[in-house]
PDB file of C-alpha atoms in Angstrom:
ATOM      1  CA  MET W   1     -25.894   8.689  16.641  1.00 96.00           C
ATOM      2  CA  ARG W   2     -23.270  11.220  15.562  1.00 98.00           C
ATOM      3  CA  ILE W   3     -21.584  10.459  12.250  1.00 98.00           C
ATOM      4  CA  VAL W   4     -18.542  12.162  10.726  1.00 98.00           C
ATOM      5  CA  ILE W   5     -18.473  12.203   6.918  1.00 98.00           C
ATOM      6  CA  ALA W   6     -14.926  12.464   5.571  1.00 97.00           C
ATOM      7  CA  ASP W   7     -15.242  11.541   1.912  1.00 95.00           C
ATOM      8  CA  PRO W   8     -15.824  14.094  -0.883  1.00 92.00           C
ATOM      9  CA  LEU W   9     -18.154  11.781  -2.812  1.00 91.00           C
ATOM     10  CA  ALA W  10     -20.447  11.527   0.211  1.00 92.00           C
ATOM     11  CA  TYR W  11     -20.677  15.330   0.378  1.00 93.00           C
ATOM     12  CA  SER W  12     -22.778  15.449  -2.797  1.00 93.00           C
ATOM     13  CA  ALA W  13     -26.485  16.231  -2.602  1.00 95.00           C
ATOM     14  CA  PRO W  14     -27.701  12.753  -3.731  1.00 96.00           C
ATOM     15  CA  PHE W  15     -25.640  11.024  -1.035  1.00 97.00           C
ATOM     16  CA  GLU W  16     -26.665  13.530   1.617  1.00 95.00           C
ATOM     17  CA  ARG W  17     -30.355  13.042   0.813  1.00 97.00           C
ATOM     18  CA  ALA W  18     -30.007   9.253   0.844  1.00 98.00           C
ATOM     19  CA  LEU W  19     -28.145   9.277   4.175  1.00 97.00           C
ATOM     20  CA  ARG W  20     -30.694  11.535   5.856  1.00 97.00           C
ATOM     21  CA  ALA W  21     -33.546   9.386   4.550  1.00 98.00           C
ATOM     22  CA  ALA W  22     -31.877   6.200   5.824  1.00 98.00           C
ATOM     23  CA  LEU W  23     -30.917   7.693   9.219  1.00 98.00           C
ATOM     24  CA  PRO W  24     -33.354  10.552   9.918  1.00 98.00           C
ATOM     25  CA  SER W  25     -32.400  10.863  13.594  1.00 97.00           C
ATOM     26  CA  ALA W  26     -28.628  10.840  13.065  1.00 98.00           C
ATOM     27  CA  ASP W  27     -26.471  13.932  13.358  1.00 97.00           C
ATOM     28  CA  PHE W  28     -24.150  14.214  10.332  1.00 97.00           C
ATOM     29  CA  VAL W  29     -21.028  16.369  10.461  1.00 97.00           C
ATOM     30  CA  ARG W  30     -18.565  16.960   7.637  1.00 97.00           C
ATOM     31  CA  TRP W  31     -14.875  16.796   8.301  1.00 97.00           C
ATOM     32  CA  PRO W  32     -13.225  19.051   9.498  1.00 96.00           C
ATOM     33  CA  ASP W  33     -16.238  20.885  10.977  1.00 96.00           C
ATOM     34  CA  LEU W  34     -16.203  19.012  14.294  1.00 96.00           C
ATOM     35  CA  ALA W  35     -17.291  20.734  17.464  1.00 93.00           C
ATOM     36  CA  ASP W  36     -14.620  21.148  20.139  1.00 90.00           C
ATOM     37  CA  GLY W  37     -14.912  18.436  22.771  1.00 91.00           C
ATOM     38  CA  ALA W  38     -17.798  16.672  20.984  1.00 95.00           C
ATOM     39  CA  GLU W  39     -17.995  12.889  20.816  1.00 96.00           C
ATOM     40  CA  TYR W  40     -18.752  10.923  17.670  1.00 98.00           C
ATOM     41  CA  ASP W  41     -19.827   7.339  17.027  1.00 97.00           C
ATOM     42  CA  LEU W  42     -19.013   6.538  13.403  1.00 98.00           C
ATOM     43  CA  LEU W  43     -16.537   7.842  10.827  1.00 98.00           C
ATOM     44  CA  VAL W  44     -17.341   7.388   7.123  1.00 98.00           C
ATOM     45  CA  ALA W  45     -14.233   7.561   4.908  1.00 97.00           C
ATOM     46  CA  TRP W  46     -12.344   5.653   2.248  1.00 94.00           C
ATOM     47  CA  ASN W  47      -9.028   7.216   3.230  1.00 93.00           C
ATOM     48  CA  LEU W  48      -8.422   9.163   6.416  1.00 96.00           C
ATOM     49  CA  PRO W  49      -7.925  12.838   5.485  1.00 96.00           C
ATOM     50  CA  LYS W  50      -4.279  13.923   5.627  1.00 95.00           C
ATOM     51  CA  ASP W  51      -5.131  16.643   8.140  1.00 96.00           C
ATOM     52  CA  MET W  52      -6.863  14.187  10.501  1.00 97.00           C
ATOM     53  CA  THR W  53      -3.996  13.953  12.965  1.00 95.00           C
ATOM     54  CA  ALA W  54      -6.249  12.308  15.567  1.00 93.00           C
ATOM     55  CA  LEU W  55      -9.483  10.360  15.243  1.00 96.00           C
ATOM     56  CA  PRO W  56     -12.727  11.962  16.465  1.00 95.00           C
ATOM     57  CA  ARG W  57     -13.319  11.469  20.187  1.00 93.00           C
ATOM     58  CA  SER W  58     -15.117   8.336  21.436  1.00 95.00           C
ATOM     59  CA  LEU W  59     -15.236   6.827  17.949  1.00 96.00           C
ATOM     60  CA  ARG W  60     -16.819   3.373  17.977  1.00 96.00           C
ATOM     61  CA  ALA W  61     -16.240   2.275  14.376  1.00 96.00           C
ATOM     62  CA  ILE W  62     -15.067   3.328  10.917  1.00 97.00           C
ATOM     63  CA  PHE W  63     -17.121   2.688   7.790  1.00 97.00           C
ATOM     64  CA  CYS W  64     -15.027   2.153   4.650  1.00 96.00           C
ATOM     65  CA  PHE W  65     -16.706   4.186   1.920  1.00 95.00           C
ATOM     66  CA  GLY W  66     -15.514   2.251  -1.119  1.00 90.00           C
ATOM     67  CA  ALA W  67     -14.224  -1.061  -2.417  1.00 85.00           C
ATOM     68  CA  GLY W  68     -11.178  -2.449  -0.639  1.00 83.00           C
ATOM     69  CA  THR W  69     -10.116  -1.650   2.897  1.00 88.00           C
ATOM     70  CA  ASP W  70      -6.340  -2.085   2.912  1.00 86.00           C
ATOM     71  CA  GLN W  71      -5.714   1.680   2.927  1.00 90.00           C
ATOM     72  CA  LEU W  72      -7.526   1.883   6.291  1.00 92.00           C
ATOM     73  CA  LEU W  73      -6.198  -1.333   7.766  1.00 89.00           C
ATOM     74  CA  HIS W  74      -2.630  -0.197   7.119  1.00 88.00           C
ATOM     75  CA  ASP W  75      -3.136   3.344   8.451  1.00 94.00           C
ATOM     76  CA  PRO W  76      -1.134   3.743  11.701  1.00 94.00           C
ATOM     77  CA  ARG W  77      -3.604   6.356  12.952  1.00 95.00           C
ATOM     78  CA  ILE W  78      -6.267   3.662  13.368  1.00 94.00           C
ATOM     79  CA  PRO W  79      -5.824   1.464  16.458  1.00 93.00           C
ATOM     80  CA  PRO W  80      -6.036  -2.284  15.776  1.00 90.00           C
ATOM     81  CA  ASP W  81      -8.964  -2.734  18.161  1.00 90.00           C
ATOM     82  CA  LEU W  82     -11.201  -0.162  16.415  1.00 93.00           C
ATOM     83  CA  PRO W  83     -13.837  -1.932  14.278  1.00 93.00           C
ATOM     84  CA  VAL W  84     -13.738  -1.245  10.539  1.00 94.00           C
ATOM     85  CA  ALA W  85     -16.811  -2.158   8.487  1.00 95.00           C
ATOM     86  CA  ARG W  86     -16.878  -2.412   4.722  1.00 93.00           C
ATOM     87  CA  LEU W  87     -19.388  -1.161   2.190  1.00 95.00           C
ATOM     88  CA  ARG W  88     -21.848  -3.626   0.764  1.00 94.00           C
ATOM     89  CA  ASP W  89     -23.492  -1.985  -2.245  1.00 96.00           C
ATOM     90  CA  GLN W  90     -25.174  -4.017  -4.983  1.00 96.00           C
ATOM     91  CA  GLY W  91     -25.013  -1.058  -7.354  1.00 97.00           C
ATOM     92  CA  GLN W  92     -21.252  -0.884  -6.955  1.00 97.00           C
ATOM     93  CA  ALA W  93     -20.942  -4.610  -7.650  1.00 97.00           C
ATOM     94  CA  GLU W  94     -23.037  -4.183 -10.806  1.00 98.00           C
ATOM     95  CA  GLN W  95     -20.692  -1.463 -12.066  1.00 98.00           C
ATOM     96  CA  LEU W  96     -17.675  -3.734 -11.647  1.00 98.00           C
ATOM     97  CA  LEU W  97     -19.469  -6.523 -13.490  1.00 99.00           C
ATOM     98  CA  ASP W  98     -20.332  -4.095 -16.302  1.00 99.00           C
ATOM     99  CA  TYR W  99     -16.666  -3.087 -16.573  1.00 99.00           C
ATOM    100  CA  ALA W 100     -15.519  -6.705 -16.738  1.00 99.00           C
ATOM    101  CA  MET W 101     -18.273  -7.494 -19.240  1.00 99.00           C
ATOM    102  CA  HIS W 102     -17.225  -4.526 -21.385  1.00 99.00           C
ATOM    103  CA  ALA W 103     -13.662  -5.854 -21.506  1.00 99.00           C
ATOM    104  CA  ALA W 104     -14.894  -9.373 -22.289  1.00 98.00           C
ATOM    105  CA  PHE W 105     -16.929  -8.193 -25.266  1.00 98.00           C
ATOM    106  CA  ALA W 106     -14.036  -6.025 -26.464  1.00 97.00           C
ATOM    107  CA  ARG W 107     -11.821  -9.116 -26.484  1.00 96.00           C
ATOM    108  CA  LEU W 108     -14.549 -11.177 -28.121  1.00 95.00           C
ATOM    109  CA  LEU W 109     -14.789  -8.683 -30.995  1.00 92.00           C
ATOM    110  CA  ASP W 110     -11.019  -8.058 -31.335  1.00 92.00           C
ATOM    111  CA  ASP W 111     -11.527  -4.431 -30.400  1.00 94.00           C
ATOM    112  CA  VAL W 112      -7.824  -3.496 -30.397  1.00 94.00           C
ATOM    113  CA  VAL W 113      -7.270  -4.909 -33.900  1.00 92.00           C
ATOM    114  CA  VAL W 114     -10.458  -3.337 -35.252  1.00 93.00           C
ATOM    115  CA  ARG W 115      -9.547   0.117 -33.912  1.00 94.00           C
ATOM    116  CA  ALA W 116      -5.998  -0.127 -35.253  1.00 94.00           C
ATOM    117  CA  ASP W 117      -7.310  -1.082 -38.694  1.00 94.00           C
ATOM    118  CA  GLN W 118      -9.706   1.848 -38.603  1.00 96.00           C
ATOM    119  CA  GLN W 119      -6.884   4.262 -37.785  1.00 95.00           C
ATOM    120  CA  ALA W 120      -4.881   2.785 -40.676  1.00 96.00           C
ATOM    121  CA  ARG W 121      -7.947   2.876 -42.993  1.00 98.00           C
ATOM    122  CA  LEU W 122      -7.357  -0.805 -43.567  1.00 97.00           C
ATOM    123  CA  TRP W 123     -10.258  -2.989 -44.717  1.00 95.00           C
ATOM    124  CA  ARG W 124      -9.121  -6.402 -43.584  1.00 89.00           C
ATOM    125  CA  PRO W 125     -11.404  -9.452 -43.589  1.00 82.00           C
ATOM    126  CA  PRO W 126     -11.285 -11.441 -40.343  1.00 76.00           C
ATOM    127  CA  ASP W 127      -8.690 -14.199 -40.234  1.00 71.00           C
ATOM    128  CA  ARG W 128     -11.094 -16.467 -38.388  1.00 67.00           C
ATOM    129  CA  GLN W 129     -14.788 -16.887 -37.710  1.00 67.00           C
ATOM    130  CA  ASN W 130     -16.279 -14.626 -35.079  1.00 64.00           C
ATOM    131  CA  ARG W 131     -16.084 -16.206 -31.661  1.00 82.00           C
ATOM    132  CA  THR W 132     -19.008 -16.960 -29.428  1.00 92.00           C
ATOM    133  CA  ARG W 133     -19.154 -16.214 -25.713  1.00 95.00           C
ATOM    134  CA  GLY W 134     -18.810 -19.878 -24.939  1.00 96.00           C
ATOM    135  CA  SER W 135     -15.400 -20.006 -26.611  1.00 94.00           C
ATOM    136  CA  LEU W 136     -13.892 -17.122 -24.612  1.00 96.00           C
ATOM    137  CA  ARG W 137     -12.334 -18.235 -21.323  1.00 98.00           C
ATOM    138  CA  MET W 138     -12.516 -15.874 -18.345  1.00 99.00           C
ATOM    139  CA  ALA W 139     -10.320 -16.042 -15.235  1.00 99.00           C
ATOM    140  CA  VAL W 140     -11.309 -14.072 -12.117  1.00 99.00           C
ATOM    141  CA  LEU W 141      -8.856 -13.559  -9.252  1.00 99.00           C
ATOM    142  CA  GLY W 142     -10.536 -12.900  -5.905  1.00 98.00           C
ATOM    143  CA  LEU W 143     -13.835 -14.303  -4.660  1.00 97.00           C
ATOM    144  CA  GLY W 144     -14.863 -11.829  -2.019  1.00 93.00           C
ATOM    145  CA  PRO W 145     -18.383 -10.376  -2.439  1.00 93.00           C
ATOM    146  CA  LEU W 146     -17.363  -8.222  -5.429  1.00 96.00           C
ATOM    147  CA  GLY W 147     -15.320 -10.897  -7.174  1.00 97.00           C
ATOM    148  CA  LEU W 148     -18.081 -13.404  -6.528  1.00 98.00           C
ATOM    149  CA  HIS W 149     -20.636 -11.119  -8.188  1.00 98.00           C
ATOM    150  CA  VAL W 150     -18.388 -10.597 -11.211  1.00 99.00           C
ATOM    151  CA  ALA W 151     -17.626 -14.312 -11.605  1.00 99.00           C
ATOM    152  CA  ARG W 152     -21.297 -15.272 -11.369  1.00 99.00           C
ATOM    153  CA  GLY W 153     -22.362 -12.501 -13.730  1.00 99.00           C
ATOM    154  CA  LEU W 154     -19.855 -13.487 -16.402  1.00 99.00           C
ATOM    155  CA  SER W 155     -20.900 -17.119 -16.086  1.00 99.00           C
ATOM    156  CA  ASP W 156     -24.584 -16.194 -16.321  1.00 98.00           C
ATOM    157  CA  ALA W 157     -23.789 -14.253 -19.515  1.00 98.00           C
ATOM    158  CA  GLY W 158     -22.466 -17.435 -21.124  1.00 98.00           C
ATOM    159  CA  PHE W 159     -18.709 -17.123 -20.601  1.00 98.00           C
ATOM    160  CA  PRO W 160     -16.796 -20.113 -19.203  1.00 98.00           C
ATOM    161  CA  VAL W 161     -15.340 -18.833 -15.914  1.00 99.00           C
ATOM    162  CA  SER W 162     -12.552 -20.072 -13.681  1.00 99.00           C
ATOM    163  CA  ALA W 163     -11.974 -18.245 -10.403  1.00 99.00           C
ATOM    164  CA  TRP W 164      -9.211 -18.287  -7.830  1.00 99.00           C
ATOM    165  CA  SER W 165      -9.213 -17.463  -4.129  1.00 97.00           C
ATOM    166  CA  ARG W 166      -6.854 -18.066  -1.230  1.00 92.00           C
ATOM    167  CA  THR W 167      -9.208 -20.569   0.373  1.00 93.00           C
ATOM    168  CA  ALA W 168     -11.515 -23.165  -1.152  1.00 95.00           C
ATOM    169  CA  ARG W 169     -14.862 -21.939  -2.484  1.00 95.00           C
ATOM    170  CA  ARG W 170     -17.738 -23.563  -4.315  1.00 95.00           C
ATOM    171  CA  ILE W 171     -19.905 -21.649  -6.808  1.00 96.00           C
ATOM    172  CA  ASP W 172     -22.408 -23.130  -9.245  1.00 96.00           C
ATOM    173  CA  GLY W 173     -21.304 -22.589 -12.828  1.00 97.00           C
ATOM    174  CA  VAL W 174     -17.804 -21.389 -11.900  1.00 98.00           C
ATOM    175  CA  GLY W 175     -14.662 -23.503 -11.783  1.00 98.00           C
ATOM    176  CA  CYS W 176     -13.209 -22.590  -8.387  1.00 98.00           C
ATOM    177  CA  LEU W 177      -9.538 -23.110  -7.567  1.00 98.00           C
ATOM    178  CA  HIS W 178      -7.409 -22.067  -4.621  1.00 97.00           C
ATOM    179  CA  GLY W 179      -3.877 -22.074  -3.297  1.00 93.00           C
ATOM    180  CA  ASP W 180      -0.592 -21.732  -5.181  1.00 90.00           C
ATOM    181  CA  ASP W 181      -1.256 -24.660  -7.500  1.00 92.00           C
ATOM    182  CA  GLY W 182      -4.757 -23.449  -8.262  1.00 97.00           C
ATOM    183  CA  LEU W 183      -3.577 -20.016  -9.388  1.00 97.00           C
ATOM    184  CA  GLY W 184      -1.722 -21.327 -12.419  1.00 97.00           C
ATOM    185  CA  ALA W 185      -4.540 -23.682 -13.333  1.00 97.00           C
ATOM    186  CA  CYS W 186      -7.052 -20.835 -13.100  1.00 98.00           C
ATOM    187  CA  VAL W 187      -5.287 -18.595 -15.616  1.00 99.00           C
ATOM    188  CA  ASP W 188      -3.995 -21.276 -18.015  1.00 98.00           C
ATOM    189  CA  GLY W 189      -5.278 -20.426 -21.497  1.00 98.00           C
ATOM    190  CA  ALA W 190      -7.591 -17.661 -20.285  1.00 98.00           C
ATOM    191  CA  ASP W 191      -8.586 -15.013 -22.837  1.00 98.00           C
ATOM    192  CA  VAL W 192      -9.479 -12.392 -20.228  1.00 99.00           C
ATOM    193  CA  LEU W 193      -7.979 -12.105 -16.744  1.00 99.00           C
ATOM    194  CA  VAL W 194      -9.977  -9.997 -14.254  1.00 99.00           C
ATOM    195  CA  ASN W 195      -8.273  -9.121 -10.972  1.00 99.00           C
ATOM    196  CA  LEU W 196     -10.368  -8.271  -7.902  1.00 98.00           C
ATOM    197  CA  LEU W 197      -7.945  -9.260  -5.146  1.00 96.00           C
ATOM    198  CA  PRO W 198      -7.228  -7.159  -2.056  1.00 92.00           C
ATOM    199  CA  SER W 199      -3.786  -5.712  -1.433  1.00 91.00           C
ATOM    200  CA  ARG W 200      -1.799  -8.103   0.739  1.00 90.00           C
ATOM    201  CA  ARG W 201       1.858  -8.933   1.020  1.00 90.00           C
ATOM    202  CA  GLU W 202       1.148 -12.191  -0.815  1.00 92.00           C
ATOM    203  CA  THR W 203      -0.764 -10.567  -3.687  1.00 95.00           C
ATOM    204  CA  ARG W 204       1.490  -7.607  -4.486  1.00 96.00           C
ATOM    205  CA  GLY W 205       3.012  -8.058  -7.922  1.00 98.00           C
ATOM    206  CA  ILE W 206       0.781 -11.041  -8.654  1.00 98.00           C
ATOM    207  CA  LEU W 207      -0.019  -9.718 -12.137  1.00 99.00           C
ATOM    208  CA  SER W 208       3.423 -10.625 -13.433  1.00 99.00           C
ATOM    209  CA  ASP W 209       5.086 -12.252 -16.400  1.00 98.00           C
ATOM    210  CA  ARG W 210       4.655 -15.596 -14.636  1.00 97.00           C
ATOM    211  CA  LEU W 211       0.887 -15.217 -15.002  1.00 98.00           C
ATOM    212  CA  PHE W 212       0.921 -13.404 -18.343  1.00 99.00           C
ATOM    213  CA  SER W 213       2.896 -16.250 -19.932  1.00 98.00           C
ATOM    214  CA  ARG W 214       0.128 -18.706 -19.048  1.00 98.00           C
ATOM    215  CA  LEU W 215      -2.678 -16.721 -20.675  1.00 99.00           C
ATOM    216  CA  ALA W 216      -3.931 -17.294 -24.212  1.00 98.00           C
ATOM    217  CA  PRO W 217      -2.128 -15.300 -26.936  1.00 96.00           C
ATOM    218  CA  GLY W 218      -3.726 -11.864 -27.231  1.00 96.00           C
ATOM    219  CA  ALA W 219      -5.402 -12.068 -23.822  1.00 98.00           C
ATOM    220  CA  TYR W 220      -6.730  -8.989 -22.035  1.00 99.00           C
ATOM    221  CA  VAL W 221      -5.689  -8.157 -18.470  1.00 99.00           C
ATOM    222  CA  VAL W 222      -8.265  -6.216 -16.428  1.00 99.00           C
ATOM    223  CA  ASN W 223      -7.091  -4.784 -13.105  1.00 99.00           C
ATOM    224  CA  LEU W 224      -9.904  -3.785 -10.744  1.00 98.00           C
ATOM    225  CA  GLY W 225      -8.034  -4.713  -7.565  1.00 97.00           C
ATOM    226  CA  ARG W 226      -5.122  -2.516  -6.537  1.00 96.00           C
ATOM    227  CA  GLY W 227      -2.292  -0.847  -8.411  1.00 97.00           C
ATOM    228  CA  ASP W 228       0.375  -2.714  -6.450  1.00 97.00           C
ATOM    229  CA  HIS W 229      -0.855  -6.018  -7.887  1.00 98.00           C
ATOM    230  CA  LEU W 230       0.595  -5.119 -11.281  1.00 99.00           C
ATOM    231  CA  ASP W 231       4.192  -5.524 -12.425  1.00 99.00           C
ATOM    232  CA  GLU W 232       4.097  -2.572 -14.813  1.00 99.00           C
ATOM    233  CA  GLU W 233       7.287  -3.382 -16.703  1.00 99.00           C
ATOM    234  CA  ALA W 234       6.224  -6.993 -17.213  1.00 99.00           C
ATOM    235  CA  LEU W 235       2.932  -5.688 -18.589  1.00 99.00           C
ATOM    236  CA  ARG W 236       4.674  -3.305 -20.988  1.00 99.00           C
ATOM    237  CA  ALA W 237       6.919  -6.078 -22.289  1.00 99.00           C
ATOM    238  CA  ALA W 238       3.982  -8.451 -22.810  1.00 99.00           C
ATOM    239  CA  LEU W 239       1.992  -5.763 -24.650  1.00 99.00           C
ATOM    240  CA  ASP W 240       4.897  -4.618 -26.821  1.00 98.00           C
ATOM    241  CA  GLN W 241       5.776  -8.201 -27.741  1.00 98.00           C
ATOM    242  CA  GLY W 242       2.155  -8.907 -28.712  1.00 97.00           C
ATOM    243  CA  ARG W 243       1.720 -11.641 -26.117  1.00 98.00           C
ATOM    244  CA  LEU W 244      -1.096  -9.659 -24.498  1.00 98.00           C
ATOM    245  CA  GLY W 245      -3.757  -7.968 -26.577  1.00 98.00           C
ATOM    246  CA  ALA W 246      -4.660  -5.179 -24.176  1.00 98.00           C
ATOM    247  CA  ALA W 247      -4.753  -4.026 -20.575  1.00 99.00           C
ATOM    248  CA  TRP W 248      -7.790  -2.379 -18.997  1.00 99.00           C
ATOM    249  CA  LEU W 249      -6.628  -0.569 -15.877  1.00 99.00           C
ATOM    250  CA  ASP W 250      -8.736   1.217 -13.272  1.00 99.00           C
ATOM    251  CA  VAL W 251      -6.324   1.221 -10.316  1.00 98.00           C
ATOM    252  CA  PHE W 252      -2.731   2.407 -10.111  1.00 98.00           C
ATOM    253  CA  ALA W 253       0.255   2.278  -7.793  1.00 97.00           C
ATOM    254  CA  VAL W 254       0.309   6.094  -7.732  1.00 97.00           C
ATOM    255  CA  GLU W 255      -2.972   7.999  -7.926  1.00 95.00           C
ATOM    256  CA  PRO W 256      -3.591  10.359  -9.605  1.00 97.00           C
ATOM    257  CA  LEU W 257      -1.588   8.736 -12.377  1.00 98.00           C
ATOM    258  CA  PRO W 258       1.337  11.060 -13.281  1.00 98.00           C
ATOM    259  CA  PRO W 259       0.892  12.664 -16.734  1.00 98.00           C
ATOM    260  CA  GLU W 260       4.274  11.369 -17.899  1.00 98.00           C
ATOM    261  CA  HIS W 261       3.395   7.713 -17.203  1.00 99.00           C
ATOM    262  CA  TRP W 262       3.565   5.425 -20.210  1.00 99.00           C
ATOM    263  CA  PHE W 263       0.052   4.078 -19.572  1.00 99.00           C
ATOM    264  CA  TRP W 264      -1.430   7.301 -20.974  1.00 99.00           C
ATOM    265  CA  ARG W 265       0.259   6.906 -24.360  1.00 98.00           C
ATOM    266  CA  HIS W 266       0.167   3.171 -24.989  1.00 98.00           C
ATOM    267  CA  ASP W 267      -2.315   2.223 -27.700  1.00 96.00           C
ATOM    268  CA  ARG W 268      -3.112  -1.106 -26.019  1.00 98.00           C
ATOM    269  CA  VAL W 269      -3.873   0.344 -22.598  1.00 98.00           C
ATOM    270  CA  ARG W 270      -7.351   1.520 -21.705  1.00 98.00           C
ATOM    271  CA  LEU W 271      -7.356   3.377 -18.406  1.00 98.00           C
ATOM    272  CA  THR W 272     -10.043   4.835 -16.187  1.00 98.00           C
ATOM    273  CA  PRO W 273      -9.350   6.984 -13.097  1.00 98.00           C
ATOM    274  CA  HIS W 274     -10.391   4.541 -10.346  1.00 96.00           C
ATOM    275  CA  ARG W 275     -14.062   4.784 -11.198  1.00 96.00           C
ATOM    276  CA  ALA W 276     -15.033   1.269 -12.273  1.00 98.00           C
ATOM    277  CA  GLY W 277     -17.116   0.690  -9.140  1.00 96.00           C
ATOM    278  CA  LEU W 278     -18.318   3.762  -7.267  1.00 95.00           C
ATOM    279  CA  PRO W 279     -20.653   3.713  -4.262  1.00 96.00           C
ATOM    280  CA  THR W 280     -24.283   4.481  -5.102  1.00 97.00           C
ATOM    281  CA  PRO W 281     -26.350   6.811  -2.890  1.00 98.00           C
ATOM    282  CA  GLN W 282     -29.035   4.286  -1.958  1.00 97.00           C
ATOM    283  CA  GLY W 283     -26.696   1.321  -1.579  1.00 97.00           C
ATOM    284  CA  ALA W 284     -24.136   3.203   0.486  1.00 97.00           C
ATOM    285  CA  ALA W 285     -26.786   4.811   2.680  1.00 98.00           C
ATOM    286  CA  ALA W 286     -28.388   1.445   3.423  1.00 98.00           C
ATOM    287  CA  SER W 287     -25.006  -0.075   4.281  1.00 97.00           C
ATOM    288  CA  ILE W 288     -24.050   2.836   6.561  1.00 98.00           C
ATOM    289  CA  ALA W 289     -27.470   2.693   8.211  1.00 98.00           C
ATOM    290  CA  ALA W 290     -27.032  -1.019   8.953  1.00 97.00           C
ATOM    291  CA  VAL W 291     -23.713  -0.352  10.702  1.00 96.00           C
ATOM    292  CA  ALA W 292     -25.046   2.672  12.609  1.00 97.00           C
ATOM    293  CA  THR W 293     -28.132   0.777  13.759  1.00 96.00           C
ATOM    294  CA  ALA W 294     -26.023  -2.157  14.948  1.00 95.00           C
ATOM    295  CA  LEU W 295     -23.819   0.199  16.976  1.00 95.00           C
ATOM    296  CA  GLU W 296     -26.842   1.933  18.456  1.00 94.00           C
ATOM    297  CA  GLN W 297     -28.557  -1.309  19.437  1.00 93.00           C
ATOM    298  CA  GLY W 298     -25.407  -3.059  20.629  1.00 90.00           C
ATOM    299  CA  HIS W 299     -25.599  -5.763  17.977  1.00 87.00           C
ATOM    300  CA  GLY W 300     -22.751  -7.224  15.959  1.00 86.00           C
ATOM    301  CA  VAL W 301     -21.522  -4.816  13.299  1.00 86.00           C
ATOM    302  CA  PRO W 302     -22.369  -6.105   9.780  1.00 87.00           C
ATOM    303  CA  GLU W 303     -19.529  -6.541   7.280  1.00 88.00           C
ATOM    304  CA  LEU W 304     -16.999  -6.198  10.095  1.00 86.00           C
ATOM    305  CA  ILE W 305     -13.443  -6.855   8.940  1.00 81.00           C
ATOM    306  CA  ARG W 306     -11.502  -5.514  11.906  1.00 69.00           C
ATOM    307  CA  PRO W 307     -10.765  -6.553  14.552  1.00 56.00           C
ATOM    308  CA  GLY W 308     -10.078  -9.598  12.419  1.00 47.00           C
ATOM    309  CA  LYS W 309      -8.179 -10.568   9.315  1.00 44.00           C
ATOM    310  CA  LEU W 310      -7.907  -9.038   5.872  1.00 42.00           C
ATOM    311  CA  VAL W 311     -10.559 -10.258   3.466  1.00 43.00           C
ATOM    312  CA  GLU W 312     -10.980 -10.390  -0.295  1.00 48.00           C
ATOM    313  CA  ASN W 313     -12.929  -7.667  -2.099  1.00 48.00           C
TER     314      ASN W 313
END
């Protein structure tokens, strides 16, 4: 099994050790150090490198090294009949849940108001009793494996959770809705909106004023999906008008985020540079090993998303 590694994160020593432990007989090669005329079985990448004008010879599959696969599925360099498998990493899912939980507790404790009062040196008694988890409504968009983990985790922590997906789902402890009508019902009155949808034509711009207007006053919007889900100007208006309390953003339409972008300066925006859910060495290595072993033994490739249809994160 010859595997091309084309992701900088996977070049690190912890990932290299984990990969070699999981696949001791495999031959790993870093891009672009491919031998002339050599054939390769599996390519590991989140994005194809810009200088990869042609795929490695005899490639049998691509492993998506990260959450979300749309950047590969829309890449014209990848033929539609080449299998693409996605990462399944419990550690990555836990990180995304932690991020969503962090935002939920920040909303619960009125973090934005508290920090503003501190900056103003203002000792202001609360205008209401402290809320409990059970009084804070969460809405999760996207019920793929990652969204499912986040929705369940928030529910297990005591938050009432509604979740929306394109097709009908059923999850104990989570109010599941689907379709166009279900979307509005999912977000109605929510205090925290967590987006984990994939990038599709139908989901681009979904985080819009139409949704923001249905949230509870002072709600937080948490975008862990894709940057193109967010209507940035609608978000700015909702924040500046006080209709939204804060936005926690980890993904952006343009990455790296340009230094002149208003997100950097807005006091109600908390941003992180696309790091809310990173692959872990052991989880990624196990997932890559499962795909490599399936290819070697002629079995069905696990977590296969192409050939096939786009799926939710």
